[in-house]
Each structure stands twice: as C-alpha cells, then as structure tokens.
Amino acid sequence: MTAEKRPPAGAAVLRGEITTAIRRALMQELAAAGYGRLSIEAVARRAGVSKTAIYRRWSSKLDLVLDVVSAVAGRKLPLLDTGTLDGDVRLLLLVVTGALGHPLASQIIPDLLAEAARNPQIAGTLQGALNDYQERIGEIVVGRAVERGELPAGADPRAAADLIVGPVYWRLAIARVPLEPAELPRMAEAAVAALRVACAESDTAVRSSQR
Amino acid sequence: MTAEKRPPAGAAVLRGEITTAIRRALMQELAAAGYGRLSIEAVARRAGVSKTAIYRRWSSKLDLVLDVVSAVAGRKLPLLDTGTLDGDVRLLLLVVTGALGHPLASQIIPDLLAEAARNPQIAGTLQGALNDYQERIGEIVVGRAVERGELPAGADPRAAADLIVGPVYWRLAIARVPLEPAELPRMAEAAVAALRVACAESDTAVRSSQR
DNA sequence: TTACGTCGGGACGCAACCGTAGCGTCCTTG
DNA sequence: CAAGGACGCTACGGTTGCGTCCCGACGTAA
C-alpha cells in the first residue's frame, strides 16, 4: 500500500492535497465502517497518508469527524422561490432526493444521526444543522404559501419538515427502495395535501408553539 | 456488578434467567454503544455474567445480535380493522409511536438500520422484517380502504408505508422531537390526505409494480 | 541560501477486545 | 446418590487501535 516510486516529500507547509485526501478518505471510511468502527489508521491507509499527517491537522478522531461533517452539514440549502407551494415542495424533494441519492450520503447520514443520539458533540453539530434545516423549510416554504394564500394563516411550520422530508427519507434511507424521478411529482402532491390538512386542523388541535 | 451474596452456581442445564439477563443487557448495550462498538465483554459485564456464559449460548457477536434482534423484529403487528381508513391509520400511528417511544427502541432501530446497509446478515434479518411490515401496511390498510371505497381501486400499496410511517419516523427517530398524543389525529388525517392524492395520481403516473 | 516544518516510515507503550481454556463449585437430572 | 454440565473466575495469545515520538528527506518561504 506504500508508494513504490519515491513519494514526493513535503515542505514546511501543510499540503492541501493531503488534507483533501484525508477528508475524502474519511467520508469513504465513514460509509464503509460507520462512526463506531471508524479508525484513524484506516483513514490514513485509505488516503495513502501517514497517521502523523492526520494528527498534525486534527487532534483526535472526534475532532476530525466534527470538522469534516460540520463543513458538509453547514451548507445551507438554497430554497428558491418557484412561485407555488407545489413547485417549492417539488424542488425541495428534488434536492433531498439528490442528496440522499449519493451512496456515501445515504450511508453516512443515518449512521451519524444514530450516533448523534449518544454523542453530545455530534448531536450538537448535526442536530443543530438539522434544526436549521427544518426551520428553514417551515418558515420559508410554509411562510410563502401562507402569504400566497395557499395555506391558512397560523399554519404550523413545525409539521412541514415531517410531512415533506419524512416520506422521502424513509423511502431512500430506511427502506432503501430507489425513487424514480417520475414519482417525485406524486410525492410532492401528496405532501402538499398532507400539509393542507395538517394546517387546517391546527385551529382545533393543540397548538404546540414550542419550537 | 457481580452479585454480593454468593451467586448461585450453575447446574447441568442452561439457566433461563441468565439467558434473559444477557438478552436484556445486549439491548441496553446496543443502545448505549451501538452495533459498531458493541463488545461481548461489555454485555457480559452489564448482565453480571461471565463471558463464558454467553459463548455457551451463541457462537459470536453477530450470532447473538441476529438471534435477539430477529426475535424482536419478527413480531407481527396486529393491524386490527377499525372500520375506517382514518381509524386504521390512527391505530397504526399509535403502535409506531409507542414502539419508537421506548428510548431503547428509538436508539437501537436507527442504529441497526444504518448497520444493515453494510452488513448483509443484519440486512437480511432486518430488511426482511421491514419488508413484511411495509407489505402488511400496504396490503391490509390500503386493501381494506379500497374495498370500502375510501381509496380508488388500483391504489399503490407501496406508497402507503412511506406516507404513513415516514413522517412519524422522521419526527421521533431523526429530529427526535417528542410527539404528543394530541397530535396523532392530525398526523393521521394528513397521512390519509396524502394517501388519497398519491393513489388518485397513480393512474397517470408511472406504475411501479416492482415491489 | 538557509532554516523551518511537513512528509512517510517505523516503532513505541497502553488499552480493549476477541474467542478459548482450565479450574473448583454446586445444582439438577436420571 | 452419582454424574454431568453450567456457573464464575482467571488467564491466555493474538489482533487492533490509540496517540506519541524520532528519523532522514526534502521543498518552500524568509
């Protein structure tokens, strides 16, 4: 596994290519072994890099994972305004489907979410991003729809993420049945219908204004 | 953790209480550490039992987990007939909520599902149970509704599990926001609305008869 | 040009765990 | 009442991973 031709040695500066290789190897290793079994040595092996090179950049396994994961999870999703609730939902589903479509992502995300339930550090990073994500969906998608009159005022934004993302996540990350693009419009319409009912009901039902 | 009063020694027969203690300890350990980090020694410690006692019953870690998990996962859910689609869905949500409400379950299930994606043995056991589960939901809940005329004939049973279970699973196992019983009827109605739309659309949409 | 600091390689001590084995104890079974 | 076997305990050799350290080689920045 060690290079046969003399590997180019380093200089007095961290080499970006090596950092990149480590990041990439971490993702692959995370998918293949999971966080529980993740080992720095395996990451180094896969990246074709010495263990020392990793410890020069990050102080521990958790440090490495948190850094890389937060970089990925921190990316805000755009949530363009398509002009209609149905269009917004459809676009959102497309983005989520695309993200969960990557084999690495559909492996890593459930794994880390499970780990987050027992590791406060990961929970802080991941659930934080998840909350942002859900709030954005709620406020923006539902908010716009209310402005347009497509949903009744006082609609509960909390339910939006559950009803929109839940089915797709279950399908792709849990049941692991592929989702064909042709099915997206149907799922979007189903989600919109669910949203309408959930929001209409929110007058009579218990108002849970706790975020 | 070992008993203080002289622990009763064994006889020429496996003692059921010890088997039970191991099973219980396994679940707790699975929740606390995850499958990846699971160690037989930790299970033995937690059960207050010698490692030997475990190896006398199961040949390896995987063997132990598969046995215990399949015993739990193999239980069919009853799916009583309440007479209406809405009632059926509400009951189903109640069962699912109850199951995911247990802290152990909400920890273990996502963990094992993530592990199943990389371990064929676990996948076989768990995804098998999951498929049964989804087929039962689809065939029974949707089937009855079609007979009653609550859903159009030719409704796609495949989508049922996604639309009904997806949101609850997301809410409880991913976002980990508690679900109050008062919210159940709303979620049920939302799911029913989604089902209606999804099924009504199934004429024009691509028919995916591949389960 | 020269010092700095990263590079890979290799080795370190420490810890945890695997699965097996031998022991004396003691209960259940026949 | 005798024998068989499960029990806890202790220990084993082997594997894997951690995080650290030293080394000679080498390229970049002052």
Short mmCIF file of C-alpha atoms (C1' of nucleotides) in Angstrom, two decimals:
data_model
loop_
_atom_site.label_atom_id
_atom_site.label_comp_id
_atom_site.label_asym_id
_atom_site.label_seq_id
_atom_site.Cartn_x
_atom_site.Cartn_y
_atom_site.Cartn_z
CA MET A 1 0.00 0.00 0.00
CA THR A 2 3.00 2.30 0.45
CA ALA A 3 4.02 4.10 -2.70
CA GLU A 4 6.62 2.25 -4.73
CA LYS A 5 8.15 5.16 -6.57
CA ARG A 6 9.73 7.61 -4.17
CA PRO A 7 6.83 9.66 -2.87
CA PRO A 8 7.42 13.40 -3.12
CA ALA A 9 8.34 14.62 0.31
CA GLY A 10 6.83 17.63 1.99
CA ALA A 11 7.90 21.14 2.79
CA ALA A 12 7.37 23.45 5.74
CA VAL A 13 3.71 23.91 4.89
CA LEU A 14 0.65 21.70 5.18
CA ARG A 15 -0.12 20.37 1.75
CA GLY A 16 -3.69 20.98 0.71
CA GLU A 17 -3.87 17.91 -1.48
CA ILE A 18 -3.15 15.75 1.52
CA THR A 19 -5.79 17.47 3.59
CA THR A 20 -8.25 16.85 0.79
CA ALA A 21 -7.26 13.22 0.51
CA ILE A 22 -7.83 12.76 4.22
CA ARG A 23 -11.24 14.38 4.05
CA ARG A 24 -12.28 12.19 1.15
CA ALA A 25 -10.95 9.06 2.80
CA LEU A 26 -12.81 9.92 5.96
CA MET A 27 -16.10 10.06 4.14
CA GLN A 28 -15.49 6.73 2.47
CA GLU A 29 -14.38 5.12 5.68
CA LEU A 30 -17.35 6.57 7.50
CA ALA A 31 -19.62 4.97 4.95
CA ALA A 32 -17.84 1.64 4.93
CA ALA A 33 -17.27 1.19 8.64
CA GLY A 34 -19.56 3.64 10.38
CA TYR A 35 -18.60 6.05 13.10
CA GLY A 36 -18.45 3.32 15.69
CA ARG A 37 -15.80 1.34 13.92
CA LEU A 38 -14.06 4.30 12.39
CA SER A 39 -10.32 4.21 12.94
CA ILE A 40 -7.76 6.86 12.18
CA GLU A 41 -5.42 4.19 10.96
CA ALA A 42 -7.91 3.02 8.37
CA VAL A 43 -8.45 6.58 7.19
CA ALA A 44 -4.71 7.07 6.84
CA ARG A 45 -4.39 3.79 4.99
CA ARG A 46 -7.20 4.65 2.60
CA ALA A 47 -5.89 8.15 2.00
CA GLY A 48 -2.40 6.83 1.32
CA VAL A 49 -1.11 9.08 4.04
CA SER A 50 0.75 8.62 7.27
CA LYS A 51 -1.10 8.71 10.56
CA THR A 52 1.16 11.57 11.56
CA ALA A 53 -0.21 13.71 8.76
CA ILE A 54 -3.68 13.39 10.23
CA TYR A 55 -2.66 14.18 13.79
CA ARG A 56 -0.87 17.30 12.54
CA ARG A 57 -4.25 18.62 11.41
CA TRP A 58 -6.73 17.27 13.89
CA SER A 59 -6.22 16.32 17.49
CA SER A 60 -8.43 13.26 17.62
CA LYS A 61 -10.93 11.14 15.81
CA LEU A 62 -13.87 13.16 17.08
CA ASP A 63 -12.18 16.40 16.13
CA LEU A 64 -11.67 15.17 12.60
CA VAL A 65 -15.21 13.94 12.17
CA LEU A 66 -16.77 17.05 13.64
CA ASP A 67 -14.74 19.30 11.38
CA VAL A 68 -15.49 17.45 8.19
CA VAL A 69 -19.12 16.79 8.99
CA SER A 70 -19.88 20.32 10.05
CA ALA A 71 -18.33 21.60 6.86
CA VAL A 72 -20.70 19.44 4.85
CA ALA A 73 -23.73 19.86 7.07
CA GLY A 74 -23.25 23.60 7.37
CA ARG A 75 -24.15 24.24 3.77
CA LYS A 76 -27.47 25.99 3.60
CA LEU A 77 -29.87 24.70 1.02
CA PRO A 78 -31.00 27.43 -1.33
CA LEU A 79 -34.80 27.01 -1.30
CA LEU A 80 -35.54 29.03 -4.42
CA ASP A 81 -38.96 30.55 -4.78
CA THR A 82 -40.79 28.78 -7.57
CA GLY A 83 -43.98 30.76 -7.15
CA THR A 84 -46.22 27.95 -5.96
CA LEU A 85 -46.31 25.71 -2.92
CA ASP A 86 -46.36 22.65 -5.11
CA GLY A 87 -43.33 23.87 -7.00
CA ASP A 88 -41.45 24.69 -3.82
CA VAL A 89 -42.13 21.25 -2.40
CA ARG A 90 -41.20 19.55 -5.62
CA LEU A 91 -37.90 21.42 -5.73
CA LEU A 92 -37.22 20.58 -2.12
CA LEU A 93 -37.88 16.92 -2.74
CA LEU A 94 -35.56 17.04 -5.71
CA VAL A 95 -32.77 18.44 -3.57
CA VAL A 96 -33.32 15.92 -0.79
CA THR A 97 -33.55 13.06 -3.23
CA GLY A 98 -30.36 14.16 -4.87
CA ALA A 99 -28.56 14.38 -1.56
CA LEU A 100 -29.75 11.01 -0.32
CA GLY A 101 -29.13 9.54 -3.73
CA HIS A 102 -25.38 9.63 -3.24
CA PRO A 103 -24.42 6.22 -1.85
CA LEU A 104 -22.00 7.82 0.58
CA ALA A 105 -24.59 10.22 1.91
CA SER A 106 -27.32 7.64 2.31
CA GLN A 107 -24.89 5.59 4.33
CA ILE A 108 -23.25 8.28 6.40
CA ILE A 109 -26.26 10.37 7.31
CA PRO A 110 -28.31 7.69 9.05
CA ASP A 111 -25.19 6.42 10.72
CA LEU A 112 -24.23 9.78 12.15
CA LEU A 113 -27.79 10.56 13.14
CA ALA A 114 -27.89 7.34 15.13
CA GLU A 115 -24.57 8.20 16.68
CA ALA A 116 -25.77 11.69 17.49
CA ALA A 117 -28.29 10.19 19.86
CA ARG A 118 -25.48 9.05 22.10
CA ASN A 119 -22.70 11.53 21.41
CA PRO A 120 -23.40 15.08 22.58
CA GLN A 121 -20.69 16.57 20.42
CA ILE A 122 -22.05 15.08 17.24
CA ALA A 123 -25.56 15.85 18.32
CA GLY A 124 -24.65 19.47 18.76
CA THR A 125 -23.23 19.75 15.30
CA LEU A 126 -25.67 17.57 13.44
CA GLN A 127 -28.92 18.28 15.19
CA GLY A 128 -28.05 21.94 15.00
CA ALA A 129 -27.81 21.73 11.25
CA LEU A 130 -30.96 19.62 11.18
CA ASN A 131 -32.87 22.19 13.16
CA ASP A 132 -31.77 25.00 10.89
CA TYR A 133 -32.81 22.85 8.01
CA GLN A 134 -36.26 22.19 9.38
CA GLU A 135 -36.83 25.74 10.45
CA ARG A 136 -35.89 26.97 7.03
CA ILE A 137 -38.29 24.56 5.41
CA GLY A 138 -41.03 25.55 7.79
CA GLU A 139 -40.57 29.25 7.70
CA ILE A 140 -39.77 29.69 4.06
CA VAL A 141 -41.92 27.11 2.30
CA VAL A 142 -44.88 27.38 4.63
CA GLY A 143 -44.38 31.09 5.13
CA ARG A 144 -44.51 31.79 1.41
CA ALA A 145 -47.53 29.57 0.98
CA VAL A 146 -49.36 31.45 3.69
CA GLU A 147 -48.51 34.75 2.04
CA ARG A 148 -49.86 33.43 -1.25
CA GLY A 149 -52.98 32.19 0.47
CA GLU A 150 -52.21 28.56 -0.38
CA LEU A 151 -52.20 27.64 3.27
CA PRO A 152 -54.29 29.12 6.06
CA ALA A 153 -52.65 31.68 8.28
CA GLY A 154 -51.30 30.32 11.51
CA ALA A 155 -50.12 27.17 9.80
CA ASP A 156 -47.71 25.15 11.88
CA PRO A 157 -44.28 25.27 10.26
CA ARG A 158 -43.06 22.55 12.60
CA ALA A 159 -45.06 19.89 10.76
CA ALA A 160 -43.74 20.81 7.35
CA ALA A 161 -40.43 19.01 7.57
CA ASP A 162 -42.06 15.90 8.98
CA LEU A 163 -44.59 15.67 6.19
CA ILE A 164 -42.33 16.63 3.32
CA VAL A 165 -38.99 15.11 4.14
CA GLY A 166 -40.19 12.18 6.24
CA PRO A 167 -41.58 10.05 3.44
CA VAL A 168 -38.57 10.56 1.18
CA TYR A 169 -36.12 9.87 3.95
CA TRP A 170 -37.96 6.71 4.89
CA ARG A 171 -38.08 5.56 1.33
CA LEU A 172 -34.43 6.22 0.49
CA ALA A 173 -32.54 5.89 3.74
CA ILE A 174 -34.60 3.32 5.62
CA ALA A 175 -36.48 1.10 3.21
CA ARG A 176 -33.78 1.78 0.62
CA VAL A 177 -36.09 1.47 -2.31
CA PRO A 178 -34.93 3.64 -5.20
CA LEU A 179 -37.10 6.63 -6.01
CA GLU A 180 -37.60 7.28 -9.69
CA PRO A 181 -37.75 10.91 -10.80
CA ALA A 182 -41.17 10.24 -12.29
CA GLU A 183 -42.53 9.61 -8.83
CA LEU A 184 -41.44 12.94 -7.45
CA PRO A 185 -44.46 14.97 -8.57
CA ARG A 186 -46.76 12.47 -6.96
CA MET A 187 -44.89 12.62 -3.68
CA ALA A 188 -44.91 16.39 -3.85
CA GLU A 189 -48.65 16.50 -4.34
CA ALA A 190 -49.15 14.04 -1.53
CA ALA A 191 -47.01 16.18 0.76
CA VAL A 192 -48.93 19.31 -0.19
CA ALA A 193 -52.23 17.59 0.52
CA ALA A 194 -50.91 16.45 3.88
CA LEU A 195 -49.71 19.96 4.65
CA ARG A 196 -53.09 21.45 3.83
CA VAL A 197 -54.87 19.07 6.14
CA ALA A 198 -52.34 19.41 8.93
CA CYS A 199 -52.52 23.19 8.77
CA ALA A 200 -56.26 23.37 8.53
CA GLU A 201 -56.52 21.21 11.59
CA SER A 202 -54.18 23.37 13.59
CA ASP A 203 -57.03 25.57 14.79
CA THR A 204 -58.80 22.84 16.67
CA ALA A 205 -55.76 20.85 17.62
CA VAL A 206 -53.38 21.62 20.42
CA ARG A 207 -51.12 24.44 19.43
CA SER A 208 -47.57 23.43 20.06
CA SER A 209 -45.72 26.68 19.74
CA GLN A 210 -42.68 25.24 21.46
CA ARG A 211 -40.23 25.13 18.59
CA MET B 1 -21.98 -5.52 39.40
CA THR B 2 -21.48 -9.17 40.33
CA ALA B 3 -23.89 -10.34 42.98
CA GLU B 4 -22.69 -9.76 46.51
CA LYS B 5 -24.47 -12.64 48.14
CA ARG B 6 -22.90 -15.83 46.92
CA PRO B 7 -24.18 -16.12 43.40
CA PRO B 8 -25.92 -19.41 42.90
CA ALA B 9 -23.69 -21.55 40.77
CA GLY B 10 -24.92 -23.48 37.79
CA ALA B 11 -26.14 -26.96 37.22
CA ALA B 12 -26.04 -29.20 34.21
CA VAL B 13 -28.65 -27.10 32.43
CA LEU B 14 -28.64 -23.64 30.89
CA ARG B 15 -30.35 -21.27 33.25
CA GLY B 16 -33.09 -19.25 31.66
CA GLU B 17 -32.67 -16.27 33.94
CA ILE B 18 -29.11 -15.88 32.73
CA THR B 19 -30.16 -16.09 29.11
CA THR B 20 -32.73 -13.41 29.81
CA ALA B 21 -30.19 -11.21 31.55
CA ILE B 22 -27.88 -11.47 28.57
CA ARG B 23 -30.66 -10.57 26.17
CA ARG B 24 -31.62 -7.55 28.21
CA ALA B 25 -28.02 -6.45 28.61
CA LEU B 26 -27.50 -6.77 24.89
CA MET B 27 -30.34 -4.39 24.17
CA GLN B 28 -29.03 -1.84 26.63
CA GLU B 29 -25.51 -2.16 25.35
CA LEU B 30 -26.73 -1.88 21.78
CA ALA B 31 -28.45 1.36 22.68
CA ALA B 32 -25.54 2.76 24.62
CA ALA B 33 -22.69 1.80 22.35
CA GLY B 34 -24.22 0.93 19.01
CA TYR B 35 -23.57 -2.17 16.99
CA GLY B 36 -20.23 -0.92 15.82
CA ARG B 37 -18.78 -0.57 19.27
CA LEU B 38 -20.68 -3.46 20.77
CA SER B 39 -18.43 -5.81 22.71
CA ILE B 40 -19.27 -9.15 24.21
CA GLU B 41 -17.27 -8.27 27.27
CA ALA B 42 -19.40 -5.20 27.90
CA VAL B 43 -22.56 -7.25 27.53
CA ALA B 44 -21.25 -9.79 29.99
CA ARG B 45 -20.27 -7.07 32.42
CA ARG B 46 -23.64 -5.38 32.20
CA ALA B 47 -25.51 -8.65 32.57
CA GLY B 48 -23.41 -9.59 35.58
CA VAL B 49 -22.47 -12.77 33.82
CA SER B 50 -19.27 -14.38 32.68
CA LYS B 51 -18.18 -14.16 29.07
CA THR B 52 -18.21 -17.94 29.04
CA ALA B 53 -21.94 -17.99 29.72
CA ILE B 54 -22.51 -16.02 26.55
CA TYR B 55 -20.29 -18.14 24.37
CA ARG B 56 -22.06 -21.23 25.62
CA ARG B 57 -25.22 -19.90 24.00
CA TRP B 58 -24.10 -18.02 20.94
CA SER B 59 -21.04 -18.51 18.84
CA SER B 60 -20.22 -14.88 18.12
CA LYS B 61 -21.29 -11.30 18.42
CA LEU B 62 -23.18 -11.39 15.15
CA ASP B 63 -24.90 -14.61 16.11
CA LEU B 64 -26.07 -13.09 19.36
CA VAL B 65 -27.34 -9.89 17.79
CA LEU B 66 -29.11 -11.65 14.96
CA ASP B 67 -30.88 -14.01 17.34
CA VAL B 68 -32.08 -11.33 19.71
CA VAL B 69 -32.97 -8.84 17.03
CA SER B 70 -34.87 -11.29 14.88
CA ALA B 71 -36.85 -12.37 17.90
CA VAL B 72 -37.93 -8.80 18.48
CA ALA B 73 -38.33 -7.82 14.84
CA GLY B 74 -40.20 -10.97 13.97
CA ARG B 75 -43.26 -9.98 15.95
CA LYS B 76 -46.05 -9.22 13.56
CA LEU B 77 -48.02 -6.12 14.29
CA PRO B 78 -51.73 -6.86 14.67
CA LEU B 79 -53.32 -4.24 12.41
CA LEU B 80 -56.83 -4.50 13.75
CA ASP B 81 -59.67 -3.46 11.49
CA THR B 82 -61.22 -0.30 12.89
CA GLY B 83 -63.73 0.07 10.10
CA THR B 84 -62.38 3.25 8.54
CA LEU B 85 -59.17 4.21 6.78
CA ASP B 86 -58.66 7.07 9.15
CA GLY B 87 -59.11 4.78 12.14
CA ASP B 88 -56.73 2.22 10.72
CA VAL B 89 -54.06 4.82 10.11
CA ARG B 90 -54.57 6.34 13.53
CA LEU B 91 -54.15 2.96 15.18
CA LEU B 92 -51.08 2.25 13.12
CA LEU B 93 -49.55 5.56 14.11
CA LEU B 94 -50.30 4.79 17.72
CA VAL B 95 -48.47 1.49 17.51
CA VAL B 96 -45.49 3.01 15.73
CA THR B 97 -45.34 5.91 18.13
CA GLY B 98 -45.46 3.54 21.05
CA ALA B 99 -42.66 1.43 19.64
CA LEU B 100 -40.41 4.37 18.82
CA GLY B 101 -41.29 5.95 22.11
CA HIS B 102 -39.21 3.47 24.04
CA PRO B 103 -35.78 5.07 24.45
CA LEU B 104 -34.08 1.79 23.75
CA ALA B 105 -36.00 1.24 20.54
CA SER B 106 -35.52 4.74 19.21
CA GLN B 107 -31.82 4.28 19.73
CA ILE B 108 -31.38 0.72 18.53
CA ILE B 109 -33.58 0.76 15.46
CA PRO B 110 -31.86 3.58 13.58
CA ASP B 111 -28.51 2.20 14.59
CA LEU B 112 -29.22 -1.27 13.27
CA LEU B 113 -30.84 0.07 10.12
CA ALA B 114 -27.70 2.03 9.41
CA GLU B 115 -25.62 -1.04 10.09
CA ALA B 116 -27.86 -3.12 7.86
CA ALA B 117 -26.72 -1.06 4.92
CA ARG B 118 -23.27 -2.52 5.26
CA ASN B 119 -23.84 -5.89 6.87
CA PRO B 120 -25.65 -8.42 4.66
CA GLN B 121 -26.57 -10.63 7.59
CA ILE B 122 -28.27 -7.87 9.50
CA ALA B 123 -29.81 -6.57 6.33
CA GLY B 124 -31.32 -9.95 5.65
CA THR B 125 -32.93 -10.14 9.04
CA LEU B 126 -33.94 -6.53 9.46
CA GLN B 127 -34.90 -5.55 5.96
CA GLY B 128 -36.83 -8.76 5.74
CA ALA B 129 -38.91 -7.77 8.72
CA LEU B 130 -39.19 -4.26 7.35
CA ASN B 131 -40.49 -5.51 4.04
CA ASP B 132 -43.08 -7.69 5.72
CA TYR B 133 -44.04 -4.71 7.76
CA GLN B 134 -44.48 -2.45 4.77
CA GLU B 135 -46.29 -5.04 2.72
CA ARG B 136 -48.69 -5.65 5.54
CA ILE B 137 -49.38 -1.96 5.85
CA GLY B 138 -49.84 -1.64 2.15
CA GLU B 139 -51.97 -4.66 1.56
CA ILE B 140 -54.08 -4.53 4.66
CA VAL B 141 -54.63 -0.84 5.27
CA VAL B 142 -54.81 0.16 1.64
CA GLY B 143 -56.54 -3.04 0.65
CA ARG B 144 -59.33 -2.54 3.14
CA ALA B 145 -59.73 1.08 2.17
CA VAL B 146 -60.09 0.11 -1.46
CA GLU B 147 -62.73 -2.46 -0.56
CA ARG B 148 -64.61 0.19 1.38
CA GLY B 149 -64.29 2.62 -1.49
CA GLU B 150 -62.23 5.05 0.54
CA LEU B 151 -59.41 4.80 -1.93
CA PRO B 152 -59.63 4.27 -5.68
CA ALA B 153 -59.03 0.78 -6.99
CA GLY B 154 -55.51 0.15 -8.18
CA ALA B 155 -54.08 2.21 -5.41
CA ASP B 156 -50.36 1.71 -4.94
CA PRO B 157 -49.75 -0.07 -1.63
CA ARG B 158 -46.05 0.64 -1.92
CA ALA B 159 -46.53 4.30 -1.13
CA ALA B 160 -48.56 3.67 1.99
CA ALA B 161 -45.69 2.93 4.34
CA ASP B 162 -43.71 5.91 3.06
CA LEU B 163 -46.54 8.34 3.64
CA ILE B 164 -47.80 6.95 6.93
CA VAL B 165 -44.71 5.84 8.76
CA GLY B 166 -42.21 8.23 7.18
CA PRO B 167 -43.31 11.40 8.96
CA VAL B 168 -43.55 9.74 12.37
CA TYR B 169 -40.22 8.05 12.00
CA TRP B 170 -38.60 11.30 10.96
CA ARG B 171 -40.16 13.13 13.84
CA LEU B 172 -39.28 10.62 16.56
CA ALA B 173 -36.12 8.87 15.39
CA ILE B 174 -34.39 11.59 13.37
CA ALA B 175 -35.47 15.01 14.56
CA ARG B 176 -36.15 13.49 17.97
CA VAL B 177 -38.91 15.90 18.81
CA PRO B 178 -41.47 14.30 21.12
CA LEU B 179 -44.85 13.62 19.62
CA GLU B 180 -47.77 14.35 21.89
CA PRO B 181 -50.75 12.03 21.71
CA ALA B 182 -52.95 15.01 20.88
CA GLU B 183 -51.09 15.44 17.63
CA LEU B 184 -51.76 11.93 16.42
CA PRO B 185 -55.17 12.54 14.88
CA ARG B 186 -53.77 15.41 12.88
CA MET B 187 -50.92 13.32 11.57
CA ALA B 188 -53.34 10.55 10.73
CA GLU B 189 -55.55 12.89 8.75
CA ALA B 190 -52.55 14.30 6.98
CA ALA B 191 -51.41 10.83 6.06
CA VAL B 192 -54.84 9.90 4.78
CA ALA B 193 -54.97 13.03 2.66
CA ALA B 194 -51.55 12.22 1.27
CA LEU B 195 -52.63 8.67 0.54
CA ARG B 196 -55.72 9.83 -1.32
CA VAL B 197 -53.71 12.13 -3.54
CA ALA B 198 -50.96 9.61 -4.13
CA CYS B 199 -53.46 6.93 -5.09
CA ALA B 200 -55.58 9.16 -7.25
CA GLU B 201 -52.47 10.13 -9.16
CA SER B 202 -51.42 6.58 -9.75
CA ASP B 203 -53.42 6.37 -12.97
CA THR B 204 -51.43 8.97 -14.80
CA ALA B 205 -48.14 8.35 -13.07
CA VAL B 206 -45.69 5.61 -13.81
CA ARG B 207 -46.91 2.37 -12.36
CA SER B 208 -44.11 0.82 -10.40
CA SER B 209 -45.37 -2.68 -9.82
CA GLN B 210 -41.90 -3.85 -8.90
CA ARG B 211 -42.32 -4.09 -5.19
"C1'" DT C 1 20.87 30.31 0.89
"C1'" DT C 2 19.30 28.66 4.95
"C1'" DA C 3 16.23 27.44 8.49
"C1'" DC C 4 11.74 25.69 9.20
"C1'" DG C 5 8.44 22.28 9.32
"C1'" DT C 6 5.84 18.70 6.76
"C1'" DC C 7 6.38 14.35 4.55
"C1'" DG C 8 6.40 8.90 5.05
"C1'" DG C 9 8.07 5.17 7.72
"C1'" DG C 10 8.59 2.74 11.69
"C1'" DA C 11 8.33 1.79 16.47
"C1'" DC C 12 6.63 2.70 20.97
"C1'" DG C 13 3.58 1.64 25.45
"C1'" DC C 14 -1.04 1.23 26.59
"C1'" DA C 15 -5.60 -0.37 26.37
"C1'" DA C 16 -9.56 -3.06 24.88
"C1'" DC C 17 -11.42 -6.98 22.96
"C1'" DC C 18 -11.59 -11.49 20.75
"C1'" DG C 19 -12.52 -16.45 21.43
"C1'" DT C 20 -10.59 -20.39 24.11
"C1'" DA C 21 -9.16 -22.96 28.01
"C1'" DG C 22 -8.71 -24.85 32.70
"C1'" DC C 23 -10.28 -24.60 37.30
"C1'" DG C 24 -13.20 -25.77 41.51
"C1'" DT C 25 -18.01 -25.20 42.88
"C1'" DC C 26 -22.54 -26.64 43.01
"C1'" DC C 27 -27.18 -27.89 41.29
"C1'" DT C 28 -30.16 -30.68 38.51
"C1'" DT C 29 -31.15 -34.78 36.38
"C1'" DG C 30 -31.62 -39.69 35.87
"C1'" DC D 1 -26.89 -40.67 45.10
"C1'" DA D 2 -23.83 -40.29 41.41
"C1'" DA D 3 -22.58 -37.89 37.24
"C1'" DG D 4 -22.75 -34.47 34.03
"C1'" DG D 5 -22.54 -29.93 32.86
"C1'" DA D 6 -23.36 -24.82 33.64
"C1'" DC D 7 -21.56 -21.45 36.64
"C1'" DG D 8 -17.83 -17.65 37.87
"C1'" DC D 9 -13.12 -16.77 37.81
"C1'" DT D 10 -8.68 -16.17 35.85
"C1'" DA D 11 -5.57 -16.31 32.36
"C1'" DC D 12 -4.02 -16.91 27.76
"C1'" DG D 13 -2.07 -15.39 22.88
"C1'" DG D 14 -3.37 -12.60 19.15
"C1'" DT D 15 -5.28 -8.56 16.99
"C1'" DT D 16 -6.45 -3.86 16.56
"C1'" DG D 17 -6.44 0.78 17.59
"C1'" DC D 18 -4.83 4.85 20.14
"C1'" DG D 19 -1.79 8.90 20.37
"C1'" DT D 20 3.22 9.97 20.55
"C1'" DC D 21 7.86 10.06 19.15
"C1'" DC D 22 12.09 10.00 16.30
"C1'" DC D 23 14.11 9.80 11.89
"C1'" DG D 24 16.11 11.27 7.30
"C1'" DA D 25 14.42 13.50 3.14
"C1'" DC D 26 13.01 17.47 1.04
"C1'" DG D 27 10.62 21.80 -0.69
"C1'" DT D 28 9.16 26.43 0.42
"C1'" DA D 29 9.50 30.84 2.49
"C1'" DA D 30 12.25 34.38 4.76
#
